[in-house]
Every structure is written in C-alpha cells, then in structure tokens.
PDB file of C-alpha atoms in Angstrom:
ATOM      1  CA  UNK T   1     -53.866   6.429  65.556  1.00 87.00           C
ATOM      2  CA  UNK T   2     -52.818   3.279  65.299  1.00 94.00           C
ATOM      3  CA  UNK T   3     -53.652  -0.453  63.702  1.00 94.00           C
ATOM      4  CA  UNK T   4     -55.002  -1.454  66.644  1.00 95.00           C
ATOM      5  CA  UNK T   5     -57.242   1.259  68.081  1.00 94.00           C
ATOM      6  CA  UNK T   6     -58.540   1.687  64.358  1.00 94.00           C
ATOM      7  CA  UNK T   7     -59.456  -1.987  63.532  1.00 95.00           C
ATOM      8  CA  UNK T   8     -60.628  -0.866  66.854  1.00 94.00           C
ATOM      9  CA  UNK T   9     -63.068   1.770  65.692  1.00 94.00           C
ATOM     10  CA  UNK T  10     -64.484  -0.473  63.373  1.00 92.00           C
ATOM     11  CA  UNK T  11     -65.919  -3.149  64.922  1.00 91.00           C
ATOM     12  CA  UNK T  12     -66.784  -0.550  67.507  1.00 88.00           C
ATOM     13  CA  UNK T  13     -69.038   1.282  64.333  1.00 88.00           C
ATOM     14  CA  UNK T  14     -70.022  -1.302  62.081  1.00 80.00           C
ATOM     15  CA  UNK T  15     -71.594  -2.789  66.168  1.00 80.00           C
ATOM     16  CA  UNK T  16     -69.695  -6.457  64.978  1.00 84.00           C
ATOM     17  CA  UNK T  17     -67.975  -7.819  68.062  1.00 87.00           C
ATOM     18  CA  UNK T  18     -64.142  -9.146  68.251  1.00 90.00           C
ATOM     19  CA  UNK T  19     -65.418 -13.100  68.072  1.00 85.00           C
ATOM     20  CA  UNK T  20     -67.218 -13.128  65.232  1.00 82.00           C
ATOM     21  CA  UNK T  21     -64.452 -10.608  63.596  1.00 87.00           C
ATOM     22  CA  UNK T  22     -61.584 -13.131  64.319  1.00 87.00           C
ATOM     23  CA  UNK T  23     -64.264 -16.247  63.606  1.00 80.00           C
ATOM     24  CA  UNK T  24     -63.913 -14.560  60.162  1.00 79.00           C
ATOM     25  CA  UNK T  25     -61.523 -14.724  59.577  1.00 83.00           C
ATOM     26  CA  UNK T  26     -61.547 -18.734  60.417  1.00 79.00           C
ATOM     27  CA  UNK T  27     -59.702 -18.315  64.055  1.00 84.00           C
ATOM     28  CA  UNK T  28     -60.069 -18.485  67.065  1.00 86.00           C
ATOM     29  CA  UNK T  29     -63.137 -16.221  69.069  1.00 83.00           C
ATOM     30  CA  UNK T  30     -60.081 -14.681  71.288  1.00 90.00           C
ATOM     31  CA  UNK T  31     -58.319 -14.155  68.732  1.00 93.00           C
ATOM     32  CA  UNK T  32     -59.086 -10.755  67.306  1.00 95.00           C
ATOM     33  CA  UNK T  33     -59.417  -9.298  71.490  1.00 94.00           C
ATOM     34  CA  UNK T  34     -56.088 -10.540  72.717  1.00 95.00           C
ATOM     35  CA  UNK T  35     -54.487  -8.411  69.447  1.00 95.00           C
ATOM     36  CA  UNK T  36     -56.538  -5.769  70.294  1.00 95.00           C
ATOM     37  CA  UNK T  37     -56.765  -6.044  73.905  1.00 94.00           C
ATOM     38  CA  UNK T  38     -52.893  -7.679  74.973  1.00 93.00           C
ATOM     39  CA  UNK T  39     -50.884  -6.506  71.351  1.00 93.00           C
ATOM     40  CA  UNK T  40     -50.547 -10.741  70.544  1.00 92.00           C
ATOM     41  CA  UNK T  41     -49.968 -11.125  68.171  1.00 93.00           C
ATOM     42  CA  UNK T  42     -48.068  -8.418  68.118  1.00 92.00           C
ATOM     43  CA  UNK T  43     -49.120  -7.815  64.321  1.00 91.00           C
ATOM     44  CA  UNK T  44     -51.257  -9.236  62.369  1.00 93.00           C
ATOM     45  CA  UNK T  45     -50.506 -11.940  59.204  1.00 90.00           C
ATOM     46  CA  UNK T  46     -51.186  -9.870  55.449  1.00 88.00           C
ATOM     47  CA  UNK T  47     -54.028 -12.224  54.430  1.00 85.00           C
ATOM     48  CA  UNK T  48     -55.846 -11.259  57.382  1.00 88.00           C
ATOM     49  CA  UNK T  49     -55.350  -7.894  56.859  1.00 91.00           C
ATOM     50  CA  UNK T  50     -56.411  -7.745  53.010  1.00 85.00           C
ATOM     51  CA  UNK T  51     -59.648  -9.781  54.253  1.00 83.00           C
ATOM     52  CA  UNK T  52     -60.376  -7.637  56.890  1.00 88.00           C
ATOM     53  CA  UNK T  53     -59.266  -3.430  53.837  1.00 86.00           C
ATOM     54  CA  UNK T  54     -61.916  -6.279  52.221  1.00 80.00           C
ATOM     55  CA  UNK T  55     -65.188  -6.673  54.680  1.00 81.00           C
ATOM     56  CA  UNK T  56     -64.342  -3.109  56.581  1.00 84.00           C
ATOM     57  CA  UNK T  57     -64.037  -1.581  52.874  1.00 81.00           C
ATOM     58  CA  UNK T  58     -60.905   0.338  54.288  1.00 88.00           C
ATOM     59  CA  UNK T  59     -57.640   1.112  52.865  1.00 90.00           C
ATOM     60  CA  UNK T  60     -55.506  -2.406  53.611  1.00 90.00           C
ATOM     61  CA  UNK T  61     -52.533   0.244  55.664  1.00 91.00           C
ATOM     62  CA  UNK T  62     -54.933   1.499  57.721  1.00 93.00           C
ATOM     63  CA  UNK T  63     -54.586  -1.248  59.294  1.00 94.00           C
ATOM     64  CA  UNK T  64     -51.052  -2.056  59.397  1.00 92.00           C
ATOM     65  CA  UNK T  65     -51.744  -3.876  55.416  1.00 89.00           C
ATOM     66  CA  UNK T  66     -48.978  -2.839  52.326  1.00 79.00           C
ATOM     67  CA  UNK T  67     -51.114  -1.509  49.644  1.00 63.00           C
ATOM     68  CA  UNK T  68     -50.637  -4.247  46.576  1.00 53.00           C
ATOM     69  CA  UNK T  69     -52.817  -5.532  43.257  1.00 42.00           C
ATOM     70  CA  UNK T  70     -52.578  -8.449  44.839  1.00 46.00           C
ATOM     71  CA  UNK T  71     -53.834  -7.953  47.823  1.00 44.00           C
ATOM     72  CA  UNK T  72     -56.791  -5.484  47.019  1.00 46.00           C
ATOM     73  CA  UNK T  73     -58.109  -8.486  44.318  1.00 51.00           C
ATOM     74  CA  UNK T  74     -58.212 -10.973  46.892  1.00 60.00           C
ATOM     75  CA  UNK T  75     -61.005 -12.783  46.339  1.00 77.00           C
ATOM     76  CA  UNK T  76     -64.387 -13.490  48.701  1.00 77.00           C
ATOM     77  CA  UNK T  77     -67.484 -14.951  49.542  1.00 84.00           C
ATOM     78  CA  UNK T  78     -71.007 -14.040  50.678  1.00 85.00           C
ATOM     79  CA  UNK T  79     -71.519 -16.944  53.272  1.00 89.00           C
ATOM     80  CA  UNK T  80     -75.583 -17.177  55.011  1.00 90.00           C
ATOM     81  CA  UNK T  81     -76.091 -16.917  58.622  1.00 91.00           C
ATOM     82  CA  UNK T  82     -78.668 -19.682  59.517  1.00 91.00           C
ATOM     83  CA  UNK T  83     -81.106 -17.947  61.952  1.00 86.00           C
ATOM     84  CA  UNK T  84     -80.166 -20.148  65.314  1.00 81.00           C
ATOM     85  CA  UNK T  85     -83.187 -18.850  67.930  1.00 78.00           C
ATOM     86  CA  UNK T  86     -82.060 -18.159  72.359  1.00 70.00           C
ATOM     87  CA  UNK T  87     -79.028 -15.903  71.108  1.00 69.00           C
ATOM     88  CA  UNK T  88     -78.301 -12.840  73.707  1.00 64.00           C
ATOM     89  CA  UNK T  89     -76.794 -10.716  71.097  1.00 65.00           C
ATOM     90  CA  UNK T  90     -78.155  -9.863  67.454  1.00 64.00           C
ATOM     91  CA  UNK T  91     -77.484 -12.182  63.984  1.00 70.00           C
ATOM     92  CA  UNK T  92     -75.673 -11.123  61.357  1.00 74.00           C
ATOM     93  CA  UNK T  93     -77.328 -12.639  58.214  1.00 82.00           C
ATOM     94  CA  UNK T  94     -74.740 -13.663  56.386  1.00 83.00           C
ATOM     95  CA  UNK T  95     -70.875 -12.851  56.186  1.00 84.00           C
ATOM     96  CA  UNK T  96     -67.874 -12.283  54.193  1.00 81.00           C
ATOM     97  CA  UNK T  97     -65.667 -15.373  54.411  1.00 86.00           C
ATOM     98  CA  UNK T  98     -62.067 -15.940  51.639  1.00 83.00           C
ATOM     99  CA  UNK T  99     -63.000 -17.643  49.322  1.00 84.00           C
ATOM    100  CA  UNK T 100     -59.503 -19.516  49.208  1.00 85.00           C
ATOM    101  CA  UNK T 101     -60.113 -20.617  52.609  1.00 87.00           C
ATOM    102  CA  UNK T 102     -63.225 -21.476  52.473  1.00 90.00           C
ATOM    103  CA  UNK T 103     -62.128 -24.181  49.224  1.00 88.00           C
ATOM    104  CA  UNK T 104     -59.142 -25.651  51.398  1.00 89.00           C
ATOM    105  CA  UNK T 105     -62.591 -26.895  53.566  1.00 91.00           C
ATOM    106  CA  UNK T 106     -64.853 -28.377  50.060  1.00 91.00           C
ATOM    107  CA  UNK T 107     -65.090 -28.225  46.715  1.00 86.00           C
ATOM    108  CA  UNK T 108     -68.896 -26.404  46.700  1.00 88.00           C
ATOM    109  CA  UNK T 109     -68.803 -23.004  48.631  1.00 89.00           C
ATOM    110  CA  UNK T 110     -71.184 -22.124  47.193  1.00 84.00           C
ATOM    111  CA  UNK T 111     -72.976 -24.517  49.200  1.00 91.00           C
ATOM    112  CA  UNK T 112     -72.640 -23.628  52.555  1.00 95.00           C
ATOM    113  CA  UNK T 113     -74.311 -21.712  55.721  1.00 95.00           C
ATOM    114  CA  UNK T 114     -73.125 -20.522  59.098  1.00 94.00           C
ATOM    115  CA  UNK T 115     -75.401 -22.232  61.838  1.00 95.00           C
ATOM    116  CA  UNK T 116     -74.316 -20.628  65.741  1.00 93.00           C
ATOM    117  CA  UNK T 117     -74.578 -23.401  68.534  1.00 94.00           C
ATOM    118  CA  UNK T 118     -77.225 -22.457  71.544  1.00 93.00           C
ATOM    119  CA  UNK T 119     -77.698 -24.228  74.049  1.00 93.00           C
ATOM    120  CA  UNK T 120     -74.876 -27.201  75.878  1.00 95.00           C
ATOM    121  CA  UNK T 121     -76.706 -30.306  73.989  1.00 97.00           C
ATOM    122  CA  UNK T 122     -73.330 -31.902  71.579  1.00 97.00           C
ATOM    123  CA  UNK T 123     -70.526 -30.132  75.098  1.00 96.00           C
ATOM    124  CA  UNK T 124     -68.418 -30.721  75.377  1.00 95.00           C
ATOM    125  CA  UNK T 125     -67.968 -31.511  71.579  1.00 95.00           C
ATOM    126  CA  UNK T 126     -69.781 -27.864  70.917  1.00 95.00           C
ATOM    127  CA  UNK T 127     -69.661 -25.106  72.942  1.00 92.00           C
ATOM    128  CA  UNK T 128     -73.135 -22.676  73.806  1.00 92.00           C
ATOM    129  CA  UNK T 129     -71.940 -19.728  71.840  1.00 88.00           C
ATOM    130  CA  UNK T 130     -69.483 -21.758  69.427  1.00 92.00           C
ATOM    131  CA  UNK T 131     -70.052 -21.466  65.328  1.00 92.00           C
ATOM    132  CA  UNK T 132     -70.046 -24.267  62.725  1.00 95.00           C
ATOM    133  CA  UNK T 133     -69.644 -24.093  58.846  1.00 95.00           C
ATOM    134  CA  UNK T 134     -72.145 -26.521  57.363  1.00 96.00           C
ATOM    135  CA  UNK T 135     -71.809 -27.842  53.536  1.00 96.00           C
ATOM    136  CA  UNK T 136     -75.676 -28.181  52.743  1.00 95.00           C
ATOM    137  CA  UNK T 137     -76.756 -32.210  51.806  1.00 94.00           C
ATOM    138  CA  UNK T 138     -77.968 -32.731  48.000  1.00 89.00           C
ATOM    139  CA  UNK T 139     -80.409 -35.115  47.516  1.00 85.00           C
ATOM    140  CA  UNK T 140     -77.850 -37.721  46.157  1.00 87.00           C
ATOM    141  CA  UNK T 141     -75.585 -37.122  49.161  1.00 91.00           C
ATOM    142  CA  UNK T 142     -74.999 -39.921  50.987  1.00 90.00           C
ATOM    143  CA  UNK T 143     -74.484 -40.061  55.666  1.00 92.00           C
ATOM    144  CA  UNK T 144     -72.251 -41.128  56.520  1.00 94.00           C
ATOM    145  CA  UNK T 145     -71.396 -41.088  60.792  1.00 95.00           C
ATOM    146  CA  UNK T 146     -70.098 -37.373  62.330  1.00 97.00           C
ATOM    147  CA  UNK T 147     -71.966 -33.992  62.880  1.00 98.00           C
ATOM    148  CA  UNK T 148     -74.462 -33.078  60.998  1.00 98.00           C
ATOM    149  CA  UNK T 149     -76.964 -30.323  61.181  1.00 97.00           C
ATOM    150  CA  UNK T 150     -80.616 -31.030  61.996  1.00 96.00           C
ATOM    151  CA  UNK T 151     -83.136 -28.913  61.453  1.00 93.00           C
ATOM    152  CA  UNK T 152     -86.662 -29.491  63.627  1.00 89.00           C
ATOM    153  CA  UNK T 153     -90.393 -27.771  63.551  1.00 86.00           C
ATOM    154  CA  UNK T 154     -88.672 -23.917  64.640  1.00 86.00           C
ATOM    155  CA  UNK T 155     -85.038 -24.442  64.534  1.00 91.00           C
ATOM    156  CA  UNK T 156     -81.625 -25.324  63.442  1.00 94.00           C
ATOM    157  CA  UNK T 157     -79.107 -27.472  65.051  1.00 95.00           C
ATOM    158  CA  UNK T 158     -76.211 -29.746  65.090  1.00 97.00           C
ATOM    159  CA  UNK T 159     -76.484 -33.911  66.750  1.00 97.00           C
ATOM    160  CA  UNK T 160     -74.543 -36.379  66.240  1.00 97.00           C
ATOM    161  CA  UNK T 161     -75.688 -38.890  63.452  1.00 97.00           C
ATOM    162  CA  UNK T 162     -74.586 -42.734  63.515  1.00 96.00           C
ATOM    163  CA  UNK T 163     -75.536 -44.555  61.138  1.00 94.00           C
ATOM    164  CA  UNK T 164     -78.314 -48.650  62.345  1.00 86.00           C
ATOM    165  CA  UNK T 165     -77.282 -51.560  60.512  1.00 77.00           C
ATOM    166  CA  UNK T 166     -80.796 -51.246  59.734  1.00 74.00           C
ATOM    167  CA  UNK T 167     -82.272 -50.134  56.355  1.00 75.00           C
ATOM    168  CA  UNK T 168     -82.428 -47.185  56.341  1.00 80.00           C
ATOM    169  CA  UNK T 169     -82.924 -46.447  60.180  1.00 91.00           C
ATOM    170  CA  UNK T 170     -80.350 -43.443  62.149  1.00 94.00           C
ATOM    171  CA  UNK T 171     -79.733 -42.767  65.484  1.00 95.00           C
ATOM    172  CA  UNK T 172     -79.382 -38.910  65.671  1.00 96.00           C
ATOM    173  CA  UNK T 173     -77.035 -38.237  69.154  1.00 97.00           C
ATOM    174  CA  UNK T 174     -76.497 -35.835  71.762  1.00 97.00           C
ATOM    175  CA  UNK T 175     -72.231 -35.306  72.895  1.00 97.00           C
ATOM    176  CA  UNK T 176     -73.743 -34.186  76.969  1.00 97.00           C
ATOM    177  CA  UNK T 177     -75.720 -37.163  78.994  1.00 95.00           C
ATOM    178  CA  UNK T 178     -78.497 -34.920  80.438  1.00 97.00           C
ATOM    179  CA  UNK T 179     -79.697 -34.522  76.889  1.00 96.00           C
ATOM    180  CA  UNK T 180     -82.361 -37.188  75.110  1.00 95.00           C
ATOM    181  CA  UNK T 181     -80.798 -38.871  72.262  1.00 96.00           C
ATOM    182  CA  UNK T 182     -82.930 -41.301  69.629  1.00 94.00           C
ATOM    183  CA  UNK T 183     -81.674 -44.679  68.554  1.00 92.00           C
ATOM    184  CA  UNK T 184     -82.838 -46.441  65.159  1.00 90.00           C
ATOM    185  CA  UNK T 185     -85.379 -43.672  63.437  1.00 92.00           C
ATOM    186  CA  UNK T 186     -86.123 -44.240  60.237  1.00 90.00           C
ATOM    187  CA  UNK T 187     -83.699 -41.678  58.094  1.00 88.00           C
ATOM    188  CA  UNK T 188     -86.898 -40.411  55.816  1.00 88.00           C
ATOM    189  CA  UNK T 189     -87.962 -38.999  59.022  1.00 91.00           C
ATOM    190  CA  UNK T 190     -85.263 -36.920  59.941  1.00 93.00           C
ATOM    191  CA  UNK T 191     -84.575 -33.181  58.256  1.00 94.00           C
ATOM    192  CA  UNK T 192     -80.636 -33.840  57.949  1.00 95.00           C
ATOM    193  CA  UNK T 193     -80.147 -30.203  55.806  1.00 95.00           C
ATOM    194  CA  UNK T 194     -75.591 -29.935  55.639  1.00 96.00           C
ATOM    195  CA  UNK T 195     -72.957 -32.196  57.101  1.00 97.00           C
ATOM    196  CA  UNK T 196     -70.566 -30.639  60.046  1.00 97.00           C
ATOM    197  CA  UNK T 197     -67.449 -29.565  57.495  1.00 96.00           C
ATOM    198  CA  UNK T 198     -65.529 -26.547  60.308  1.00 95.00           C
ATOM    199  CA  UNK T 199     -65.728 -25.436  63.834  1.00 92.00           C
ATOM    200  CA  UNK T 200     -64.921 -21.949  65.436  1.00 87.00           C
ATOM    201  CA  UNK T 201     -64.914 -22.452  69.041  1.00 78.00           C
ATOM    202  CA  UNK T 202     -64.945 -19.323  71.780  1.00 63.00           C
ATOM    203  CA  UNK T 203     -61.388 -20.519  73.130  1.00 51.00           C
ATOM    204  CA  UNK T 204     -58.431 -21.337  71.248  1.00 42.00           C
TER     205      UNK T 204
END
C-alpha cells in the first residue's frame, strides 16, 4: 500500500474530509485532495507527515515518513471548533493542531478557536466553507480595525470592525454589499468574542 492509499483509507475510516485534514496542516483546503488524487505534491513534507501520524495515531512510516524521535515527539494542541449552523457536513467538536505552527500565529494558543464560515456576507474576503482561527478576547484587550468573530443571538459569525471617532462606538461591517452593516453602534452592545488571526480558504 502506498502512502497516498494509506492516507486516503485513514480519512475515509475516520469519516473526515480532505479539506479538514488540509486545514489541520495549515494548508489550503484542496492540498490533500490534490496530493491523493493528482499526485501533487509528489511527497508530503516530513513535518506534515509527522502531524498526520499524530492525528491518526499511526506510524509515520505508513504515510511515507521516517521513524525518528524528532517526529514522534512533536507537540500538538487540541483546538475547539465553534458550532456553525447551516453546514452540509457533520462538524467536528475539536481539531488537533501543531503547537509550533500555532505559536507562530499567536502568543496564547490556549485561547484560540476554529470558526467555520457559513454564508456569503463576507465575500470576497471569506467564502462559504472557509475557516478562520480566532484569538479569544480578554476583558482588557483593546479593539482595532480588522476582522472579528461576533456572537449573535444564536450563532457566531465574522464581521469587519471599524472604530468610529465617537467614543465607545464601532461599525460592524459586511464585505458583501447585499448584506446589512451597522454604523455607530455602542461598543457594549456588540459581543465581540475574538480576533481573526488566520484564514483557511477553500482555494489556494
């Protein structure tokens, strides 16, 4: 059995998706599908193989890797996945992420979460089916202009936050003109739960 076949079998057995496994590696969503179906790349990086071996709890050699102490001791972090309504496929509750990669994104890996994107309100910046990683805000964190996760009545979604000159007022904006935005909203009226620190797109 080739490493490609072994990985394909593992993904099917665990009822995962090519896109989810690609995002586990910090790659674009088509990466693993292209590797398995098209043979591109010809081989996975040893760091990717090490992370996949940890995720699926199999020897790295099965996936084309080298058995060594350096790969078997890679540290990983379990990151929660925020529930998103309207997804067509079953949603994971958490995902294993390489700790070293995550620490390059932020200084508080324990305070991050993965949020799937549902809908078209943030196109073209975010597409339906994309994922973002957010850094949860603490009470003393200061807002800046940028993309944030906002908690609504029944779901969490991403919006663009712009600070208004008026004290304690912000604008909550969509990037798609067909969807409503809100300007001059009191800061305390909006439940901003985290800042977007990474975007995983469906396309490269």
